[in-house]
């Protein structure tokens, strides 16, 4: 027996958590993004982004986390399929899946938590989330 249900599609190994919630400042922003480099920052950001599931177990010597929150259409959720580090621009771009159907105009929040090599995250200052069709959110990363 195969059980199938509605859920967001996780296509990138960098994505370690997704949840339909966001920090309060998303009400006035297009996208909100933060970096976490240790357990204390993880715990603070987990609460700040209103995440409710169990905290992930991270090897902090090698890894860091990026928290990204944006609005999405409920019929066309953000599903990260690829990530591209643009070192010269000090930016990381998370490409989301294209949707062939028309998307509803509702806006629901979503937080995506990604894992990135610590040495690469230290020099990142911007994050982009979007698809090839030009639906791109850009934001300064906060630490």
JSON list of C-alpha atoms in Angstrom, two decimals:
[
{"chain": "A", "resi": 1, "resn": "UNK", "atom": "CA", "xyz": [0.00, 0.00, 0.00]},
{"chain": "A", "resi": 2, "resn": "UNK", "atom": "CA", "xyz": [1.29, 3.45, -0.92]},
{"chain": "A", "resi": 3, "resn": "UNK", "atom": "CA", "xyz": [0.13, 6.45, 1.05]},
{"chain": "A", "resi": 4, "resn": "UNK", "atom": "CA", "xyz": [0.20, 9.75, -0.75]},
{"chain": "A", "resi": 5, "resn": "UNK", "atom": "CA", "xyz": [-0.62, 13.12, 0.74]},
{"chain": "A", "resi": 6, "resn": "UNK", "atom": "CA", "xyz": [-0.16, 16.81, 0.18]},
{"chain": "A", "resi": 7, "resn": "UNK", "atom": "CA", "xyz": [3.22, 18.08, 1.25]},
{"chain": "A", "resi": 8, "resn": "UNK", "atom": "CA", "xyz": [5.92, 20.37, 0.02]},
{"chain": "A", "resi": 9, "resn": "UNK", "atom": "CA", "xyz": [8.41, 18.75, -2.28]},
{"chain": "A", "resi": 10, "resn": "UNK", "atom": "CA", "xyz": [11.97, 18.72, -0.94]},
{"chain": "A", "resi": 11, "resn": "UNK", "atom": "CA", "xyz": [14.34, 18.27, -3.83]},
{"chain": "A", "resi": 12, "resn": "UNK", "atom": "CA", "xyz": [17.64, 19.69, -2.57]},
{"chain": "A", "resi": 13, "resn": "UNK", "atom": "CA", "xyz": [19.86, 17.96, -0.02]},
{"chain": "A", "resi": 14, "resn": "UNK", "atom": "CA", "xyz": [20.77, 21.38, 1.41]},
{"chain": "A", "resi": 15, "resn": "UNK", "atom": "CA", "xyz": [17.23, 21.77, 2.78]},
{"chain": "A", "resi": 16, "resn": "UNK", "atom": "CA", "xyz": [17.03, 20.23, 6.24]},
{"chain": "A", "resi": 17, "resn": "UNK", "atom": "CA", "xyz": [13.71, 21.67, 7.39]},
{"chain": "A", "resi": 18, "resn": "UNK", "atom": "CA", "xyz": [10.62, 23.41, 6.00]},
{"chain": "A", "resi": 19, "resn": "UNK", "atom": "CA", "xyz": [7.63, 24.70, 7.90]},
{"chain": "A", "resi": 20, "resn": "UNK", "atom": "CA", "xyz": [4.58, 26.87, 7.12]},
{"chain": "A", "resi": 21, "resn": "UNK", "atom": "CA", "xyz": [5.57, 29.67, 9.50]},
{"chain": "A", "resi": 22, "resn": "UNK", "atom": "CA", "xyz": [7.80, 32.73, 9.57]},
{"chain": "A", "resi": 23, "resn": "UNK", "atom": "CA", "xyz": [9.17, 35.46, 11.84]},
{"chain": "A", "resi": 24, "resn": "UNK", "atom": "CA", "xyz": [6.95, 38.44, 12.54]},
{"chain": "A", "resi": 25, "resn": "UNK", "atom": "CA", "xyz": [9.01, 40.85, 10.40]},
{"chain": "A", "resi": 26, "resn": "UNK", "atom": "CA", "xyz": [7.99, 38.94, 7.27]},
{"chain": "A", "resi": 27, "resn": "UNK", "atom": "CA", "xyz": [4.74, 40.90, 7.46]},
{"chain": "A", "resi": 28, "resn": "UNK", "atom": "CA", "xyz": [6.58, 43.94, 6.08]},
{"chain": "A", "resi": 29, "resn": "UNK", "atom": "CA", "xyz": [9.38, 42.28, 4.10]},
{"chain": "A", "resi": 30, "resn": "UNK", "atom": "CA", "xyz": [9.60, 40.24, 0.89]},
{"chain": "A", "resi": 31, "resn": "UNK", "atom": "CA", "xyz": [12.08, 37.79, 2.38]},
{"chain": "A", "resi": 32, "resn": "UNK", "atom": "CA", "xyz": [13.87, 37.42, 5.72]},
{"chain": "A", "resi": 33, "resn": "UNK", "atom": "CA", "xyz": [17.16, 35.52, 6.11]},
{"chain": "A", "resi": 34, "resn": "UNK", "atom": "CA", "xyz": [19.58, 34.78, 8.96]},
{"chain": "A", "resi": 35, "resn": "UNK", "atom": "CA", "xyz": [22.71, 32.68, 9.53]},
{"chain": "A", "resi": 36, "resn": "UNK", "atom": "CA", "xyz": [23.37, 30.40, 12.52]},
{"chain": "A", "resi": 37, "resn": "UNK", "atom": "CA", "xyz": [26.89, 29.28, 13.44]},
{"chain": "A", "resi": 38, "resn": "UNK", "atom": "CA", "xyz": [26.31, 27.60, 16.82]},
{"chain": "A", "resi": 39, "resn": "UNK", "atom": "CA", "xyz": [23.69, 25.88, 18.98]},
{"chain": "A", "resi": 40, "resn": "UNK", "atom": "CA", "xyz": [22.67, 29.08, 20.81]},
{"chain": "A", "resi": 41, "resn": "UNK", "atom": "CA", "xyz": [22.01, 30.91, 17.51]},
{"chain": "A", "resi": 42, "resn": "UNK", "atom": "CA", "xyz": [20.09, 27.88, 16.23]},
{"chain": "A", "resi": 43, "resn": "UNK", "atom": "CA", "xyz": [17.84, 27.87, 19.29]},
{"chain": "A", "resi": 44, "resn": "UNK", "atom": "CA", "xyz": [17.25, 31.64, 19.11]},
{"chain": "A", "resi": 45, "resn": "UNK", "atom": "CA", "xyz": [16.45, 31.58, 15.40]},
{"chain": "A", "resi": 46, "resn": "UNK", "atom": "CA", "xyz": [14.26, 28.48, 15.73]},
{"chain": "A", "resi": 47, "resn": "UNK", "atom": "CA", "xyz": [12.12, 30.42, 18.18]},
{"chain": "A", "resi": 48, "resn": "UNK", "atom": "CA", "xyz": [12.35, 33.67, 16.18]},
{"chain": "A", "resi": 49, "resn": "UNK", "atom": "CA", "xyz": [11.06, 31.92, 13.03]},
{"chain": "A", "resi": 50, "resn": "UNK", "atom": "CA", "xyz": [8.26, 30.32, 15.09]},
{"chain": "A", "resi": 51, "resn": "UNK", "atom": "CA", "xyz": [9.34, 26.78, 14.19]},
{"chain": "A", "resi": 52, "resn": "UNK", "atom": "CA", "xyz": [7.68, 24.04, 16.20]},
{"chain": "A", "resi": 53, "resn": "UNK", "atom": "CA", "xyz": [9.35, 20.77, 15.22]},
{"chain": "A", "resi": 54, "resn": "UNK", "atom": "CA", "xyz": [12.41, 19.29, 16.94]},
{"chain": "A", "resi": 55, "resn": "UNK", "atom": "CA", "xyz": [15.76, 21.03, 16.47]},
{"chain": "A", "resi": 56, "resn": "UNK", "atom": "CA", "xyz": [18.13, 19.39, 13.97]},
{"chain": "A", "resi": 57, "resn": "UNK", "atom": "CA", "xyz": [21.43, 17.94, 15.14]},
{"chain": "A", "resi": 58, "resn": "UNK", "atom": "CA", "xyz": [24.26, 19.94, 13.50]},
{"chain": "A", "resi": 59, "resn": "UNK", "atom": "CA", "xyz": [28.04, 19.40, 13.43]},
{"chain": "A", "resi": 60, "resn": "UNK", "atom": "CA", "xyz": [28.96, 23.05, 13.99]},
{"chain": "A", "resi": 61, "resn": "UNK", "atom": "CA", "xyz": [32.69, 22.68, 13.20]},
{"chain": "A", "resi": 62, "resn": "UNK", "atom": "CA", "xyz": [31.85, 21.91, 9.56]},
{"chain": "A", "resi": 63, "resn": "UNK", "atom": "CA", "xyz": [28.38, 23.37, 9.03]},
{"chain": "A", "resi": 64, "resn": "UNK", "atom": "CA", "xyz": [26.21, 26.40, 9.50]},
{"chain": "A", "resi": 65, "resn": "UNK", "atom": "CA", "xyz": [22.53, 27.03, 8.79]},
{"chain": "A", "resi": 66, "resn": "UNK", "atom": "CA", "xyz": [20.64, 29.57, 6.74]},
{"chain": "A", "resi": 67, "resn": "UNK", "atom": "CA", "xyz": [17.08, 30.44, 7.73]},
{"chain": "A", "resi": 68, "resn": "UNK", "atom": "CA", "xyz": [15.00, 31.83, 4.85]},
{"chain": "A", "resi": 69, "resn": "UNK", "atom": "CA", "xyz": [11.38, 32.95, 5.13]},
{"chain": "A", "resi": 70, "resn": "UNK", "atom": "CA", "xyz": [9.19, 34.18, 2.28]},
{"chain": "A", "resi": 71, "resn": "UNK", "atom": "CA", "xyz": [5.59, 34.16, 1.19]},
{"chain": "A", "resi": 72, "resn": "UNK", "atom": "CA", "xyz": [4.44, 31.57, -1.32]},
{"chain": "A", "resi": 73, "resn": "UNK", "atom": "CA", "xyz": [1.26, 30.64, -3.13]},
{"chain": "A", "resi": 74, "resn": "UNK", "atom": "CA", "xyz": [-0.42, 27.69, -1.44]},
{"chain": "A", "resi": 75, "resn": "UNK", "atom": "CA", "xyz": [-0.93, 26.09, -4.86]},
{"chain": "A", "resi": 76, "resn": "UNK", "atom": "CA", "xyz": [2.70, 26.68, -5.96]},
{"chain": "A", "resi": 77, "resn": "UNK", "atom": "CA", "xyz": [4.94, 26.19, -2.92]},
{"chain": "A", "resi": 78, "resn": "UNK", "atom": "CA", "xyz": [8.65, 27.01, -2.93]},
{"chain": "A", "resi": 79, "resn": "UNK", "atom": "CA", "xyz": [10.55, 23.75, -3.48]},
{"chain": "A", "resi": 80, "resn": "UNK", "atom": "CA", "xyz": [14.32, 24.25, -3.58]},
{"chain": "A", "resi": 81, "resn": "UNK", "atom": "CA", "xyz": [15.84, 22.17, -6.38]},
{"chain": "A", "resi": 82, "resn": "UNK", "atom": "CA", "xyz": [19.32, 23.63, -6.58]},
{"chain": "A", "resi": 83, "resn": "UNK", "atom": "CA", "xyz": [21.67, 26.02, -4.85]},
{"chain": "A", "resi": 84, "resn": "UNK", "atom": "CA", "xyz": [24.39, 28.11, -6.43]},
{"chain": "A", "resi": 85, "resn": "UNK", "atom": "CA", "xyz": [27.06, 29.90, -4.44]},
{"chain": "A", "resi": 86, "resn": "UNK", "atom": "CA", "xyz": [28.11, 33.13, -6.16]},
{"chain": "A", "resi": 87, "resn": "UNK", "atom": "CA", "xyz": [31.35, 33.86, -4.32]},
{"chain": "A", "resi": 88, "resn": "UNK", "atom": "CA", "xyz": [32.22, 37.10, -6.13]},
{"chain": "A", "resi": 89, "resn": "UNK", "atom": "CA", "xyz": [28.78, 38.53, -5.27]},
{"chain": "A", "resi": 90, "resn": "UNK", "atom": "CA", "xyz": [28.89, 37.10, -1.72]},
{"chain": "A", "resi": 91, "resn": "UNK", "atom": "CA", "xyz": [25.47, 35.59, -2.45]},
{"chain": "A", "resi": 92, "resn": "UNK", "atom": "CA", "xyz": [23.77, 32.22, -2.55]},
{"chain": "A", "resi": 93, "resn": "UNK", "atom": "CA", "xyz": [20.89, 31.56, -4.92]},
{"chain": "A", "resi": 94, "resn": "UNK", "atom": "CA", "xyz": [18.35, 28.85, -4.12]},
{"chain": "A", "resi": 95, "resn": "UNK", "atom": "CA", "xyz": [16.53, 27.90, -7.30]},
{"chain": "A", "resi": 96, "resn": "UNK", "atom": "CA", "xyz": [12.93, 26.84, -6.78]},
{"chain": "A", "resi": 97, "resn": "UNK", "atom": "CA", "xyz": [10.87, 24.46, -8.86]},
{"chain": "A", "resi": 98, "resn": "UNK", "atom": "CA", "xyz": [8.91, 25.92, -11.79]},
{"chain": "A", "resi": 99, "resn": "UNK", "atom": "CA", "xyz": [5.15, 25.46, -11.67]},
{"chain": "A", "resi": 100, "resn": "UNK", "atom": "CA", "xyz": [3.34, 24.89, -14.95]},
{"chain": "A", "resi": 101, "resn": "UNK", "atom": "CA", "xyz": [-0.14, 25.56, -13.59]},
{"chain": "A", "resi": 102, "resn": "UNK", "atom": "CA", "xyz": [-1.48, 28.97, -12.64]},
{"chain": "A", "resi": 103, "resn": "UNK", "atom": "CA", "xyz": [-0.80, 29.82, -9.02]},
{"chain": "A", "resi": 104, "resn": "UNK", "atom": "CA", "xyz": [-3.39, 31.18, -6.64]},
{"chain": "A", "resi": 105, "resn": "UNK", "atom": "CA", "xyz": [-2.89, 34.73, -5.43]},
{"chain": "A", "resi": 106, "resn": "UNK", "atom": "CA", "xyz": [-2.96, 33.86, -1.75]},
{"chain": "A", "resi": 107, "resn": "UNK", "atom": "CA", "xyz": [0.17, 34.33, 0.30]},
{"chain": "A", "resi": 108, "resn": "UNK", "atom": "CA", "xyz": [1.18, 31.97, 3.05]},
{"chain": "A", "resi": 109, "resn": "UNK", "atom": "CA", "xyz": [4.49, 32.11, 4.93]},
{"chain": "A", "resi": 110, "resn": "UNK", "atom": "CA", "xyz": [7.15, 29.44, 4.67]},
{"chain": "A", "resi": 111, "resn": "UNK", "atom": "CA", "xyz": [10.49, 29.02, 6.40]},
{"chain": "A", "resi": 112, "resn": "UNK", "atom": "CA", "xyz": [13.21, 26.97, 4.77]},
{"chain": "A", "resi": 113, "resn": "UNK", "atom": "CA", "xyz": [16.30, 25.97, 6.76]},
{"chain": "A", "resi": 114, "resn": "UNK", "atom": "CA", "xyz": [19.35, 24.95, 4.73]},
{"chain": "A", "resi": 115, "resn": "UNK", "atom": "CA", "xyz": [22.71, 23.57, 5.74]},
{"chain": "A", "resi": 116, "resn": "UNK", "atom": "CA", "xyz": [25.83, 25.06, 4.19]},
{"chain": "A", "resi": 117, "resn": "UNK", "atom": "CA", "xyz": [29.54, 24.50, 4.69]},
{"chain": "A", "resi": 118, "resn": "UNK", "atom": "CA", "xyz": [30.66, 26.82, 7.48]},
{"chain": "A", "resi": 119, "resn": "UNK", "atom": "CA", "xyz": [33.59, 28.36, 5.58]},
{"chain": "A", "resi": 120, "resn": "UNK", "atom": "CA", "xyz": [31.29, 29.25, 2.66]},
{"chain": "A", "resi": 121, "resn": "UNK", "atom": "CA", "xyz": [28.60, 30.80, 4.86]},
{"chain": "A", "resi": 122, "resn": "UNK", "atom": "CA", "xyz": [31.00, 33.10, 6.68]},
{"chain": "A", "resi": 123, "resn": "UNK", "atom": "CA", "xyz": [31.41, 35.32, 3.60]},
{"chain": "A", "resi": 124, "resn": "UNK", "atom": "CA", "xyz": [27.78, 35.31, 2.46]},
{"chain": "A", "resi": 125, "resn": "UNK", "atom": "CA", "xyz": [25.86, 38.56, 2.69]},
{"chain": "A", "resi": 126, "resn": "UNK", "atom": "CA", "xyz": [22.85, 37.97, 0.42]},
{"chain": "A", "resi": 127, "resn": "UNK", "atom": "CA", "xyz": [20.43, 35.17, -0.32]},
{"chain": "A", "resi": 128, "resn": "UNK", "atom": "CA", "xyz": [18.12, 34.77, -3.31]},
{"chain": "A", "resi": 129, "resn": "UNK", "atom": "CA", "xyz": [15.14, 32.45, -3.55]},
{"chain": "A", "resi": 130, "resn": "UNK", "atom": "CA", "xyz": [13.33, 32.04, -6.82]},
{"chain": "A", "resi": 131, "resn": "UNK", "atom": "CA", "xyz": [12.76, 30.28, -10.12]},
{"chain": "A", "resi": 132, "resn": "UNK", "atom": "CA", "xyz": [14.00, 30.87, -13.66]},
{"chain": "A", "resi": 133, "resn": "UNK", "atom": "CA", "xyz": [10.80, 32.71, -14.59]},
{"chain": "A", "resi": 134, "resn": "UNK", "atom": "CA", "xyz": [11.97, 35.72, -12.67]},
{"chain": "A", "resi": 135, "resn": "UNK", "atom": "CA", "xyz": [10.01, 35.21, -9.45]},
{"chain": "A", "resi": 136, "resn": "UNK", "atom": "CA", "xyz": [12.99, 36.08, -7.24]},
{"chain": "A", "resi": 137, "resn": "UNK", "atom": "CA", "xyz": [13.19, 37.31, -3.65]},
{"chain": "A", "resi": 138, "resn": "UNK", "atom": "CA", "xyz": [16.52, 38.83, -2.52]},
{"chain": "A", "resi": 139, "resn": "UNK", "atom": "CA", "xyz": [17.54, 39.79, 0.99]},
{"chain": "A", "resi": 140, "resn": "UNK", "atom": "CA", "xyz": [20.58, 40.70, 3.02]},
{"chain": "A", "resi": 141, "resn": "UNK", "atom": "CA", "xyz": [21.62, 37.90, 5.37]},
{"chain": "A", "resi": 142, "resn": "UNK", "atom": "CA", "xyz": [21.69, 38.77, 9.04]},
{"chain": "A", "resi": 143, "resn": "UNK", "atom": "CA", "xyz": [23.93, 37.16, 11.60]}
]
